[in-house]
Tab-separated table of C-alpha atoms in Angstrom:
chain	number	residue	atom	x	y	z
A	1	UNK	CA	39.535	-8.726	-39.651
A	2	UNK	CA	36.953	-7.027	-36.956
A	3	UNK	CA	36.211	-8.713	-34.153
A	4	UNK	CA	32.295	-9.831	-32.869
A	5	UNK	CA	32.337	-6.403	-30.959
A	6	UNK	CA	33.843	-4.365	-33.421
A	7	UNK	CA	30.859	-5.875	-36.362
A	8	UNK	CA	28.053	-5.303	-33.858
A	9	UNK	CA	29.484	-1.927	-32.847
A	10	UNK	CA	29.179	-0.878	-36.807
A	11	UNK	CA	26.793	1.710	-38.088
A	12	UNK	CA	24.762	-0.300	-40.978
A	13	UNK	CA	25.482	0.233	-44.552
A	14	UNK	CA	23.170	2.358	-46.443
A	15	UNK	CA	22.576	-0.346	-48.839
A	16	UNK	CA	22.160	-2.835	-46.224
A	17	UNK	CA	18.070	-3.476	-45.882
A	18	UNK	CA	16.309	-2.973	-42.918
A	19	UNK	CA	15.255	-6.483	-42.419
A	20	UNK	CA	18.777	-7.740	-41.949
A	21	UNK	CA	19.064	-5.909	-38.707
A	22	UNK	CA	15.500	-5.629	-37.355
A	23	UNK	CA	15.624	-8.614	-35.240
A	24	UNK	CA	17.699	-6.614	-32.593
A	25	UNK	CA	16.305	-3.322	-33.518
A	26	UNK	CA	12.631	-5.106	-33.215
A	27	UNK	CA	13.540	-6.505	-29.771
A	28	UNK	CA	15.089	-3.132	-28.370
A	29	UNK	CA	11.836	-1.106	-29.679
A	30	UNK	CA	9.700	-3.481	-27.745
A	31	UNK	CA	11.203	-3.274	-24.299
A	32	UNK	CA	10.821	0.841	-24.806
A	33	UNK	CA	7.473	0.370	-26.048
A	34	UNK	CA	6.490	-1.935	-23.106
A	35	UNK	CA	8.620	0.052	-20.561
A	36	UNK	CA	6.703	3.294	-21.420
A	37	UNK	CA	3.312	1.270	-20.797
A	38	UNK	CA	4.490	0.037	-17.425
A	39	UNK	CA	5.538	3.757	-16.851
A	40	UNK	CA	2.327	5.209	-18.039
A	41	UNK	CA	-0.048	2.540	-15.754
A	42	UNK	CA	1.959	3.565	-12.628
A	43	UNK	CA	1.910	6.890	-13.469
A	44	UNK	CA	-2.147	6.738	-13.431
A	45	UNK	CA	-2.670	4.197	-10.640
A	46	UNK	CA	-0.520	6.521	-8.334
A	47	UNK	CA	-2.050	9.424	-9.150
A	48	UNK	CA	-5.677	7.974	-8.852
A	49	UNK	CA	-4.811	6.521	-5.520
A	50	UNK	CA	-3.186	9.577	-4.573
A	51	UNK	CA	-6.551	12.020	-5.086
A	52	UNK	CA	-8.682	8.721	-4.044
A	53	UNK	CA	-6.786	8.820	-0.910
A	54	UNK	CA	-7.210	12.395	-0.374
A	55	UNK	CA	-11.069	12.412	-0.719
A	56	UNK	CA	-11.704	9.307	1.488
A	57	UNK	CA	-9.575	10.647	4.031
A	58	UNK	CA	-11.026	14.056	4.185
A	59	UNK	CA	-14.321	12.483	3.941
A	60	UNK	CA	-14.053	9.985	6.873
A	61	UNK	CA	-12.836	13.348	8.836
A	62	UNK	CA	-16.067	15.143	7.671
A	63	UNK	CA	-18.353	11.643	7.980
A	64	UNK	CA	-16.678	11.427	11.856
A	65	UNK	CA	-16.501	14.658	12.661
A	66	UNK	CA	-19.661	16.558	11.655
A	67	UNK	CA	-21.850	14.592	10.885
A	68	UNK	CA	-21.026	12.411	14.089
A	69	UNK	CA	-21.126	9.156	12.773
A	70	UNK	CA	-20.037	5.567	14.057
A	71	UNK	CA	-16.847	4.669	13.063
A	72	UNK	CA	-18.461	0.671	12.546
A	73	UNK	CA	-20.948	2.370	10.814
A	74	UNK	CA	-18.733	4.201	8.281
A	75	UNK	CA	-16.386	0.612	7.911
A	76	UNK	CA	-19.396	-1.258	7.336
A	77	UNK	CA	-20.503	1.132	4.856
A	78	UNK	CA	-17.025	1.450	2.984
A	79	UNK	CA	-16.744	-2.505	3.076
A	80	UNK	CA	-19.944	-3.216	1.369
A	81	UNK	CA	-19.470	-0.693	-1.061
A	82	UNK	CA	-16.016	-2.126	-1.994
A	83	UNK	CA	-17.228	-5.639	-1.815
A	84	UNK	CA	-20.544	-4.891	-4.136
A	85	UNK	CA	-17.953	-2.948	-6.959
A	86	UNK	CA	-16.064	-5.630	-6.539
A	87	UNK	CA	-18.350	-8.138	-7.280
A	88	UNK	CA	-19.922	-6.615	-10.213
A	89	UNK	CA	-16.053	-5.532	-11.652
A	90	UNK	CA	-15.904	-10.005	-11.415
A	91	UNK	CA	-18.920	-11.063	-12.201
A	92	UNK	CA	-20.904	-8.230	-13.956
A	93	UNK	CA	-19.413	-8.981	-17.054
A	94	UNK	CA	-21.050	-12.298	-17.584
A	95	UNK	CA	-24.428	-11.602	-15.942
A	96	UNK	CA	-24.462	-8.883	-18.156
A	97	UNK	CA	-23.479	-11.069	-21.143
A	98	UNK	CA	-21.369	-8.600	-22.470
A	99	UNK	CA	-18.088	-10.972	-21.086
A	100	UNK	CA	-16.509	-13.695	-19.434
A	101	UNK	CA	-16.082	-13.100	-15.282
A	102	UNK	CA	-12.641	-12.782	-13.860
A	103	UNK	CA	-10.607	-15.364	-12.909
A	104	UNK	CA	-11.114	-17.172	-9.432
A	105	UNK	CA	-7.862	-17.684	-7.520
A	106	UNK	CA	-10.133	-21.443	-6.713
A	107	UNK	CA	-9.481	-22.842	-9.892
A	108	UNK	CA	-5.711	-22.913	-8.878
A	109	UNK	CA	-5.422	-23.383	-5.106
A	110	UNK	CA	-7.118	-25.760	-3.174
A	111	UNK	CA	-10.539	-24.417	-1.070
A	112	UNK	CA	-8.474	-24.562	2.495
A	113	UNK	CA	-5.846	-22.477	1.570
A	114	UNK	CA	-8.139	-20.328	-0.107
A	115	UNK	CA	-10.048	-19.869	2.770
A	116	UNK	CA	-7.171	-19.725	5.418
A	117	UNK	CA	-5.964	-16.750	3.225
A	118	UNK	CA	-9.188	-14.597	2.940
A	119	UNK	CA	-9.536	-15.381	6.831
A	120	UNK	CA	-5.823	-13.951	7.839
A	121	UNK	CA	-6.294	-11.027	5.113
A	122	UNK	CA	-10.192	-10.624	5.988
A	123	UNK	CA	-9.602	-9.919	9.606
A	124	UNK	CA	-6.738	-7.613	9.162
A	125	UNK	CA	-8.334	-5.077	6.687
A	126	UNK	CA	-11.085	-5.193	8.882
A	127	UNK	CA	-8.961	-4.424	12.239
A	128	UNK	CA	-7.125	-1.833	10.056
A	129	UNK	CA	-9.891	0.497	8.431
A	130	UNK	CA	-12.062	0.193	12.355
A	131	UNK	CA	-8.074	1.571	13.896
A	132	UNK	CA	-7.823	4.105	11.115
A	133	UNK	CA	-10.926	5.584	12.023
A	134	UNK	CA	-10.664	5.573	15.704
A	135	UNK	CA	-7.392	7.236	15.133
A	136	UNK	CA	-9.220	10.227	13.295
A	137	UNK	CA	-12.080	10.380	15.635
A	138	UNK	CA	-9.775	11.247	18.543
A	139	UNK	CA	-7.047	13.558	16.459
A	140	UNK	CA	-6.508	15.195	13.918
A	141	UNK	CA	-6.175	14.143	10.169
A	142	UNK	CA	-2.064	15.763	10.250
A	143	UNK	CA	-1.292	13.781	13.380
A	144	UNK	CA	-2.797	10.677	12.297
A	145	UNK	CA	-1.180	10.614	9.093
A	146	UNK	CA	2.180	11.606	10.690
A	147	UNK	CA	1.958	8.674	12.841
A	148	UNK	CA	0.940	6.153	9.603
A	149	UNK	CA	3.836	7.978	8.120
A	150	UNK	CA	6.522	6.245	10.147
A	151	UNK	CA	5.027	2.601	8.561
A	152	UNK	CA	8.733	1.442	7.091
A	153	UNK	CA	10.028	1.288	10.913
A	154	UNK	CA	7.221	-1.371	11.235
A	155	UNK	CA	8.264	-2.904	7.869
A	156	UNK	CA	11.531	-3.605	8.626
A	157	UNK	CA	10.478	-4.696	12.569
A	158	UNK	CA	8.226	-7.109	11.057
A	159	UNK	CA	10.089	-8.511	8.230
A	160	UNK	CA	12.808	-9.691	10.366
A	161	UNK	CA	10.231	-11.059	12.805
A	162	UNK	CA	7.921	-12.897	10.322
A	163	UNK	CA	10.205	-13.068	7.433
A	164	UNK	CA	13.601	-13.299	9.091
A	165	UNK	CA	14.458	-10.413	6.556
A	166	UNK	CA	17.386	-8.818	8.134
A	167	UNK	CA	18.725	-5.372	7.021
A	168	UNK	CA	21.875	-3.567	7.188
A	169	UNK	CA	23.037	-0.645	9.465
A	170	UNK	CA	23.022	1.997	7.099
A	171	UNK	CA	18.720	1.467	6.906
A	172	UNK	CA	19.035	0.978	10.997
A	173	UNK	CA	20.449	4.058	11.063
A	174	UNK	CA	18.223	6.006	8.708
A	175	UNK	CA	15.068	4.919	10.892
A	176	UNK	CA	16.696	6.776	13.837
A	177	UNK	CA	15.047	10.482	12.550
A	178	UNK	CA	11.713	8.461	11.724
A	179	UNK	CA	11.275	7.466	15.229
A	180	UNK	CA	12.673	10.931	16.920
A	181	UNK	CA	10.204	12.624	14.399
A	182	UNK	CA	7.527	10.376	15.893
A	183	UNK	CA	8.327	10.954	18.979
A	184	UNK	CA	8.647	14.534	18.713
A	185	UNK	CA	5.537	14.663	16.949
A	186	UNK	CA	3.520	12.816	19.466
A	187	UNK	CA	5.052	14.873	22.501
A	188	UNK	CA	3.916	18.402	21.066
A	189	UNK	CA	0.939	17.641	19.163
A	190	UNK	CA	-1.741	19.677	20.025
A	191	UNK	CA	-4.476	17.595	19.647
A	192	UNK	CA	-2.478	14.496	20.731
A	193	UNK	CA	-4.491	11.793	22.563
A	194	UNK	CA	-3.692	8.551	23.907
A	195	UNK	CA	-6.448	6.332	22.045
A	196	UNK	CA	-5.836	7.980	18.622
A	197	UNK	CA	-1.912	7.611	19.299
A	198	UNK	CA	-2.666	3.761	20.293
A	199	UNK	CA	-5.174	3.464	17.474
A	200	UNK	CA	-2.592	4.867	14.399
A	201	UNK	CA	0.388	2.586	16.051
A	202	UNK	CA	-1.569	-0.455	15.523
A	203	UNK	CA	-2.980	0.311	12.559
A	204	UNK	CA	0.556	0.851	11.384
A	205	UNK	CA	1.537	-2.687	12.416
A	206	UNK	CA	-1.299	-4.497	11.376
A	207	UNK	CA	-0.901	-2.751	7.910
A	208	UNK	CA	2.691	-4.088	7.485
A	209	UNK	CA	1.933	-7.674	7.693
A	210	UNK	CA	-1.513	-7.172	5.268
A	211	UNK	CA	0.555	-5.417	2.826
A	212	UNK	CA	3.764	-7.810	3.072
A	213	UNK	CA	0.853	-10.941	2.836
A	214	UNK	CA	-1.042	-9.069	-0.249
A	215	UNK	CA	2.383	-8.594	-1.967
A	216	UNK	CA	2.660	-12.679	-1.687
A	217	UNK	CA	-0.837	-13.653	-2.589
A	218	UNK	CA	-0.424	-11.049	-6.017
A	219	UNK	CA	2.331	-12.969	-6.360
A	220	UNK	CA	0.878	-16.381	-6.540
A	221	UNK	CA	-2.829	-17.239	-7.265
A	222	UNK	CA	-4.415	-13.379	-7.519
A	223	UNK	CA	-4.999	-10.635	-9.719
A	224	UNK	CA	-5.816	-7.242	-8.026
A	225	UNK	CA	-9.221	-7.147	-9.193
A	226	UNK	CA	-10.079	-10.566	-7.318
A	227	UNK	CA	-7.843	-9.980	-4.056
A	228	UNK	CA	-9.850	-6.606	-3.822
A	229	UNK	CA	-12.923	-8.342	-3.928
A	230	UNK	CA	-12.469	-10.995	-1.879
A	231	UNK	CA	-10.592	-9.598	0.615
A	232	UNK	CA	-13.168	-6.854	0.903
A	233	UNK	CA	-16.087	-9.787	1.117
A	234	UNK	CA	-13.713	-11.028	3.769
A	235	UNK	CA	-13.428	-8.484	6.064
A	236	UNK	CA	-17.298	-7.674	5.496
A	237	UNK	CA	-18.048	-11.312	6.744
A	238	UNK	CA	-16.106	-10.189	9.728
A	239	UNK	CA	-16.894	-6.898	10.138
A	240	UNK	CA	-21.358	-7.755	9.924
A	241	UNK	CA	-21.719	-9.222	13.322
A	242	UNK	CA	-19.681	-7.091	15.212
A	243	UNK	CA	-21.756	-4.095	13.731
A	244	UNK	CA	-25.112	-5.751	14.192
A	245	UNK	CA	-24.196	-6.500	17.932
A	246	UNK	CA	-23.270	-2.713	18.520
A	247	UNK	CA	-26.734	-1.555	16.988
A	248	UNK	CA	-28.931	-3.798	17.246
A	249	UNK	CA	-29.828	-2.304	20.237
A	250	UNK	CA	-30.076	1.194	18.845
A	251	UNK	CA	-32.499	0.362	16.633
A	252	UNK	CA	-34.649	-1.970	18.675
A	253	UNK	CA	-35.401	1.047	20.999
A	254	UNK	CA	-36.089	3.068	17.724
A	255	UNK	CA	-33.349	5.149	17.348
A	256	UNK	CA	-31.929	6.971	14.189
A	257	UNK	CA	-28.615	5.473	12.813
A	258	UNK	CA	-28.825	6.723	9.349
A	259	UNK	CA	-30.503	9.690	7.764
A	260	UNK	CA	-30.655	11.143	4.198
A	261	UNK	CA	-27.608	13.386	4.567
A	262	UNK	CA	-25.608	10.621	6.198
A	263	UNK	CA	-26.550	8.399	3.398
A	264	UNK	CA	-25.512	10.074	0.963
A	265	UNK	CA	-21.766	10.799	2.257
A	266	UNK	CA	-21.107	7.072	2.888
A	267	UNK	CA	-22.004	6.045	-0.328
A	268	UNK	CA	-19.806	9.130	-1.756
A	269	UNK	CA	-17.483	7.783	0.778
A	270	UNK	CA	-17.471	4.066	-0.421
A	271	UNK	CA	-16.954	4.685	-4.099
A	272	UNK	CA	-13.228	6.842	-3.369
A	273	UNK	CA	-12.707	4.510	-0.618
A	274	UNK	CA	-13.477	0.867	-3.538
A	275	UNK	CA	-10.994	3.496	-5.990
A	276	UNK	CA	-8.383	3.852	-3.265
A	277	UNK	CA	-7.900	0.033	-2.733
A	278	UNK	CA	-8.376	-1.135	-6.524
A	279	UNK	CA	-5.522	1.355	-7.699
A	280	UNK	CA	-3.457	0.831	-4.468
A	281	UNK	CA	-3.327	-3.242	-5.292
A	282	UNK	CA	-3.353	-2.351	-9.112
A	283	UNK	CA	0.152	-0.096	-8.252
A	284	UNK	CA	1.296	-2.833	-5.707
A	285	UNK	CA	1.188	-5.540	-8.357
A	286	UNK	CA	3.609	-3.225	-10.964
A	287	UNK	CA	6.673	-1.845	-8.784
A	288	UNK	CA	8.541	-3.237	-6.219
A	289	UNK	CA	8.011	-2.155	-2.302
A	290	UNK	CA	10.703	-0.051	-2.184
A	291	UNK	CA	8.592	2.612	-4.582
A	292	UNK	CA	5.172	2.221	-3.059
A	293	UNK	CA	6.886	3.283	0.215
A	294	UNK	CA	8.646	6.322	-1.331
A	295	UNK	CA	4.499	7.089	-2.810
A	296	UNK	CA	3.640	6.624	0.641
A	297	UNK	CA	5.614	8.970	1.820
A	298	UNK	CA	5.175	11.887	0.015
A	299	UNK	CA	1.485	10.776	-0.617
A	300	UNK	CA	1.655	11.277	3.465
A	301	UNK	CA	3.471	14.484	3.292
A	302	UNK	CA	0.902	15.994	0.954
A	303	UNK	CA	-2.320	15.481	3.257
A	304	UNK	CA	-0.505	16.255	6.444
A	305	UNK	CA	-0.360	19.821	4.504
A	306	UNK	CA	-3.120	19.681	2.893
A	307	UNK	CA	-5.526	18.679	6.327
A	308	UNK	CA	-3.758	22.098	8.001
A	309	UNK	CA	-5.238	23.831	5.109
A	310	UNK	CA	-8.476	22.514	4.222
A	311	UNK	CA	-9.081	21.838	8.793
A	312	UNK	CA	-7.806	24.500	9.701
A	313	UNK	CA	-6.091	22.596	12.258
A	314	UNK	CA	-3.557	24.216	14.683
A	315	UNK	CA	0.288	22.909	14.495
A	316	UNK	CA	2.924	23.780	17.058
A	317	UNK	CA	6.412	24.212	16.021
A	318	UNK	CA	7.706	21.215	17.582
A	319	UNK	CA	4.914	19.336	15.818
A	320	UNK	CA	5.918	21.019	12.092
A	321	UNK	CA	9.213	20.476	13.001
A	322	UNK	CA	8.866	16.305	13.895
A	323	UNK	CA	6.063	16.205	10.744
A	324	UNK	CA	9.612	17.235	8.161
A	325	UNK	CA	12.159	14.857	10.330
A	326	UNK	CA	9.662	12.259	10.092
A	327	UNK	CA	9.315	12.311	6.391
A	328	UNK	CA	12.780	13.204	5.811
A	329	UNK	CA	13.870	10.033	8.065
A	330	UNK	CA	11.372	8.264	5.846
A	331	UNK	CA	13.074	9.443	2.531
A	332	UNK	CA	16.539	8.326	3.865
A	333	UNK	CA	15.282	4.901	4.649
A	334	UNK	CA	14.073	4.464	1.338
A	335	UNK	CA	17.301	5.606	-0.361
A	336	UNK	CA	19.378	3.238	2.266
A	337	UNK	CA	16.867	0.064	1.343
A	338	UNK	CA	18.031	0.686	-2.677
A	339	UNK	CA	21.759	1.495	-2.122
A	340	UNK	CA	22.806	-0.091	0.751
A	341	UNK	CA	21.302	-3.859	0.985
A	342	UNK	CA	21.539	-6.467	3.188
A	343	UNK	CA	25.012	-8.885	2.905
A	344	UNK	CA	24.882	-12.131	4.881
A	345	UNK	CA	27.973	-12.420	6.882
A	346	UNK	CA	28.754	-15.575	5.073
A	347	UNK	CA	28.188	-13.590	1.620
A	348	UNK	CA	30.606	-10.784	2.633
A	349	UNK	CA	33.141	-13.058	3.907
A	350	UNK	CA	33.155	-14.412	0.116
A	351	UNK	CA	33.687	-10.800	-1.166
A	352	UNK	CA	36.185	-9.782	1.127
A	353	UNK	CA	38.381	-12.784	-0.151
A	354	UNK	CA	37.589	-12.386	-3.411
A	355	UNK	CA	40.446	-9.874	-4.964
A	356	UNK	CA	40.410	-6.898	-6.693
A	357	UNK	CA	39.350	-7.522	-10.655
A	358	UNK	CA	38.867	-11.334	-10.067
A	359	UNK	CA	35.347	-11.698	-11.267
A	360	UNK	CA	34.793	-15.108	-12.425
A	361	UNK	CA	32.320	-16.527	-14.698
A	362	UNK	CA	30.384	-15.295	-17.021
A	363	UNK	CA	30.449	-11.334	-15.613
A	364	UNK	CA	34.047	-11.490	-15.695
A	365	UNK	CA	35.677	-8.615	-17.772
A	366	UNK	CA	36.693	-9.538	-21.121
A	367	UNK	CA	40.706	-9.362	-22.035
């Protein structure tokens, strides 16, 4: 007589009909089906918010640089873009009558929390595109992105502060060449300056806690098509009165803030900037941290290399040099977050007494 893992393990007969065994076969052909969807979304939504990233970056450069814009002006511009997509992606639909609208994380959360959330999230995206800005105002596109580069140090110094999520040495460790990178970077840049230095550092931190609080809120009453939205209608709420106080007065005493050139850009701008975020949070909502961070980083990597090229930009060895540790520092912390997690002490004092080959329960090896 065969045993229940012997049967199973049994080619089928060739007389035996397929229906007897497609129950297994059906299940097994629907996780690879499924798997090689999931697989196939990430695939796009990384690569779109990889070349979305590119051309918003190299555009705010341009937008800043050349054409000498406000950096208000050019976050009030990329907001309202973003929020007006984002309203006709919801709501077009049924205006249209073509559809229902999407679903509004109020019909499952009370209005107060609702509100408490868009406020925190609002005024963070906000903070963070105005800092990302200044930062590439006062230096160049390969030093700011260097800088933004070193965002897992902040991750982990913020997830043990706000989360109490504690990690183990090996990770520790692996930040060491992140922050000697940095460091190194910063000290030989050529076009270092202190306000674009301060400006990418907190636009690093404040990034952390949006992205750990947007990771919760996909989690729980949102879809990335509405958090886009209304975070973006969030941060313009913010973002309106702070740009009408600094030019109001401009254009009381008649002067030009926007001509036909300048138009056109920002709304260029604000379409790859509404792409960016939708297929960032679309990506963000499909794979786990750990692999956004490792997208990061060599989505970082690529336009340090590719702002040399297309700026021109001059790069001192000890810059190049802190640019590869960084990223390579970066890589190691990724590959120390997947192999080497955090025990609790309690936890490893449980393993330690555990012996060799004495698995209990139902992972325990069969005899």
């Amino acid at each position: 007589a065969l045993s229940a893992r012997e049967a199973v393990m049994l080619p089928r007969k060739s007389g035996e009909t397929a229906g007897e065994a497609s129950p297994s076969f059906a299940r097994k052909d629907a996780k690879v089906t499924k798997a090689k969807s999931v697989h196939v979304q990430v695939a796009t939504y990384m690569g779109l918010w990889f070349f979305c990233s590119g051309c918003t970056l190299f555009g705010n450069k341009h937008i800043l640089s050349t054409l000498r814009a406000d950096p208000n002006l050019l976050a009030l511009s990329q907001m309202l873009t973003t929020a007006t997509l984002g309203a006709a992606k919801m709501y077009g639909p049924a205006v249209l009558g073509v559809g229902r609208a999407q679903q509004s994380p109020l019909s499952t959360q009370p209005l107060r929390s609702f509100l408490l959330d868009m406020a925190l999230v609002g005024f963070m995206r906000f903070v963070t595109v105005v800092l990302g800005l200044v930062s590439l105002k006062h230096g160049a596109v390969s030093f700011t992105e260097t800088v933004k580069s070193s965002a897992p140090f902040f991750t982990v110094l913020f997830a043990s502060l706000l989360l109490k999520e504690y990690t183990s040495a090996p990770v520790k460790i692996s930040l060491v060449p992140v922050v000697l990178g940095l460091a190194l970077c910063s000290g030989t840049e050529l076009s270092f300056t202190p306000v674009g230095f301060t400006a990418a550092v907190l636009n690093n931190c404040i990034d952390c806690v949006q992205n750990v609080f947007s990771k919760r809120l996909l989690s729980s009453h949102y879809t990335y098509v509405n958090l886009q939205f209304y975070t973006s209608a969030a941060a313009l709420v913010v973002q309106l009165p702070v740009m009408l106080y600094l030019a109001l007065p401009r254009w009381l005493e008649g002067g030009q803030l926007i001509n036909g050139r300048l138009a056109f850009h920002l709304i260029l701008n604000g379409v790859a900037f509404h792409a960016q975020s939708v297929s960032a949070y679309a990506l963000m909502g499909l794979v786990s941290p750990i692999t956004v961070s490792v997208a990061n980083t060599f989505k970082r990597a690529l336009l340090i290399w590719l702002s040399v090229l297309v700026f021109g930009n001059r790069v001192s060895a000890g810059s190049a040099g802190g640019t590869a540790l960084c990223i390579l520092g970066v890589l190691a912390y990724t590959h120390a977050r997947r192999h080497y997690p955090y025990v609790p002490p309690q936890a490893a004092r449980q393993q330690q007494r555990t012996p060799k080959g004495g698995m209990l329960g139902p992972h325990a090896p069969e005899g």
